Coordinates of C-alpha atoms in Angstrom, one line a residue:
M289 CA 0.8 -27.9 10.8
A290 CA -0.3 -26.3 14.0
S291 CA -1.5 -22.7 13.9
T292 CA 1.1 -20.1 14.8
G293 CA -1.4 -17.3 15.3
A294 CA -3.3 -14.7 13.3
V295 CA -1.7 -12.1 11.0
L296 CA -3.7 -9.2 9.9
I297 CA -3.2 -8.2 6.2
V298 CA -4.3 -4.6 5.5
D299 CA -4.2 -3.9 1.7
D300 CA -6.6 -2.3 -0.8
S301 CA -5.7 -4.8 -3.5
P302 CA -7.8 -8.0 -3.4
D303 CA -5.0 -9.9 -5.2
V304 CA -2.4 -8.9 -2.6
R305 CA -4.8 -9.9 0.2
Y306 CA -5.4 -13.2 -1.4
L307 CA -1.8 -14.0 -2.2
F308 CA -0.5 -12.9 1.2
A309 CA -3.2 -14.9 3.0
A310 CA -2.5 -18.0 1.0
A311 CA 1.3 -17.7 1.6
L312 CA 0.8 -17.3 5.3
A313 CA -1.8 -20.0 5.6
S314 CA 0.7 -22.4 4.0
C315 CA 3.1 -21.6 6.9
G316 CA 0.5 -22.2 9.6
F317 CA -0.6 -18.6 10.1
R318 CA -4.3 -17.7 10.2
A319 CA -4.9 -14.7 8.1
L320 CA -7.3 -11.9 8.8
V321 CA -7.8 -9.4 5.9
A322 CA -8.9 -5.7 5.7
R323 CA -9.4 -3.5 2.7
D324 CA -8.2 -0.2 4.2
G325 CA -6.8 1.4 7.3
R326 CA -10.1 1.9 9.0
E327 CA -11.2 -1.7 8.6
G328 CA -7.7 -2.8 9.6
V329 CA -7.7 -0.8 12.9
A330 CA -11.2 -2.2 13.7
L331 CA -10.1 -5.8 13.1
A332 CA -6.8 -5.3 15.1
R333 CA -8.8 -4.0 18.0
E334 CA -11.3 -6.9 17.8
H335 CA -8.8 -9.8 17.2
E336 CA -5.4 -8.5 18.5
P337 CA -3.4 -10.4 15.9
R338 CA 0.2 -11.4 16.5
L339 CA 1.4 -9.2 13.6
I340 CA 0.0 -6.7 11.1
L341 CA 1.1 -6.3 7.5
L342 CA 0.0 -2.7 6.7
D343 CA 0.1 -1.3 3.2
L344 CA 1.1 2.3 3.2
A345 CA -0.9 3.6 0.2
M346 CA -4.6 3.0 0.5
P347 CA -7.8 5.0 0.2
R348 CA -10.0 6.2 3.1
M349 CA -7.2 5.7 5.6
D350 CA -3.6 5.0 4.6
G351 CA -1.0 3.0 6.5
V352 CA 0.5 6.0 8.3
G353 CA -2.9 7.1 9.5
A354 CA -3.8 3.5 10.6
M355 CA -0.4 3.2 12.4
A356 CA -1.2 6.3 14.4
K357 CA -4.5 4.9 15.5
L358 CA -2.9 1.6 16.4
Q359 CA -0.3 3.3 18.4
E360 CA -2.9 5.3 20.4
D361 CA -4.8 2.2 21.6
P362 CA -3.1 0.2 24.4
R363 CA -4.7 -3.0 23.0
T364 CA -3.0 -2.6 19.6
A365 CA 0.1 -0.5 20.4
R366 CA 2.2 -3.6 21.3
I367 CA 1.4 -5.5 18.1
P368 CA 4.3 -5.6 15.7
V369 CA 3.5 -3.9 12.4
L370 CA 5.4 -4.3 9.1
A371 CA 4.9 -1.6 6.5
V372 CA 4.2 -3.0 3.0
S373 CA 4.9 -0.9 0.0
G374 CA 5.9 -1.1 -3.7
Y375 CA 7.7 2.3 -3.3
D376 CA 11.0 3.1 -1.8
V377 CA 10.4 4.4 1.8
A378 CA 12.8 5.8 4.3
A379 CA 13.5 3.2 7.0
D380 CA 14.2 6.0 9.5
E381 CA 10.8 7.5 9.0
L382 CA 9.0 4.2 9.3
R383 CA 10.9 3.4 12.5
R384 CA 9.9 6.8 13.9
L385 CA 6.3 6.1 13.2
G386 CA 6.5 2.8 15.1
F387 CA 6.8 0.2 12.3
R388 CA 9.1 -2.7 12.9
G389 CA 10.2 -3.2 9.3
L390 CA 9.4 -2.9 5.7
V391 CA 8.3 -5.5 3.1
H392 CA 8.6 -4.4 -0.5
K393 CA 6.0 -5.5 -3.0
P394 CA 6.2 -7.7 -5.0
V395 CA 7.3 -10.3 -2.5
A396 CA 7.7 -14.0 -3.0
A397 CA 5.6 -16.2 -0.6
L398 CA 8.6 -17.7 1.1
D399 CA 10.2 -14.3 1.6
L400 CA 6.9 -13.0 3.1
A401 CA 6.7 -15.9 5.5
R402 CA 10.4 -15.3 6.5
A403 CA 9.7 -11.6 7.1
V404 CA 6.7 -12.4 9.3
R405 CA 8.6 -15.1 11.3
G406 CA 11.7 -12.9 11.6
C407 CA 9.7 -9.9 12.8
L408 CA 7.8 -12.0 15.4
E409 CA 11.1 -13.4 16.6
D410 CA 12.7 -10.0 16.8
A411 CA 9.7 -8.6 18.7
A412 CA 9.9 -11.5 21.2
R413 CA 13.5 -10.6 21.8
G414 CA 12.7 -6.9 22.2
I415 CA 14.3 -5.8 19.0
A416 CA 12.4 -2.7 17.8
W417 CA 13.4 -2.8 14.1
S418 CA 13.8 -5.9 12.0
D419 CA 16.6 -5.7 9.4
P420 CA 14.9 -4.3 6.3
G421 CA 17.3 -6.3 4.1
T422 CA 16.0 -9.5 5.4
L423 CA 12.4 -8.4 5.2
S424 CA 12.4 -6.8 1.8
G425 CA 11.3 -9.8 -0.3
R426 CA 14.3 -9.1 -2.5
S427 CA 17.0 -11.7 -2.7
S428 CA 20.5 -10.8 -1.6
A429 CA 21.7 -11.3 -5.1
E430 CA 19.8 -8.2 -6.4

């Protein structure tokens, strides 16, 4: 399968980084990984990925702090960023901070790939917020 671009995964859990990277690689995405917000911001500036999956709860620099740094830099401000969390988070607050959607952990590989593709398609069409119901990783039957 042809590469569809790099996705930066920023999460303090090695297991989540590995699972997300494997899921995205199986769909043709090249995964970049960072262990915390500081490392994520640096990699985003260096590689300018097509999309960032950003965990909200991390040591050193959390996802909200990293998002603020990404928004300050013209090179990274345009990159779509999906918040990733195992907690319930207010969509309005995430939207205000510049996130384009929310992926709930745990998330199935297929649902993660759908969320990434959906967000990239929405960003290309100028849609600022991707429907959280379609990105949640939770089936519509729940």
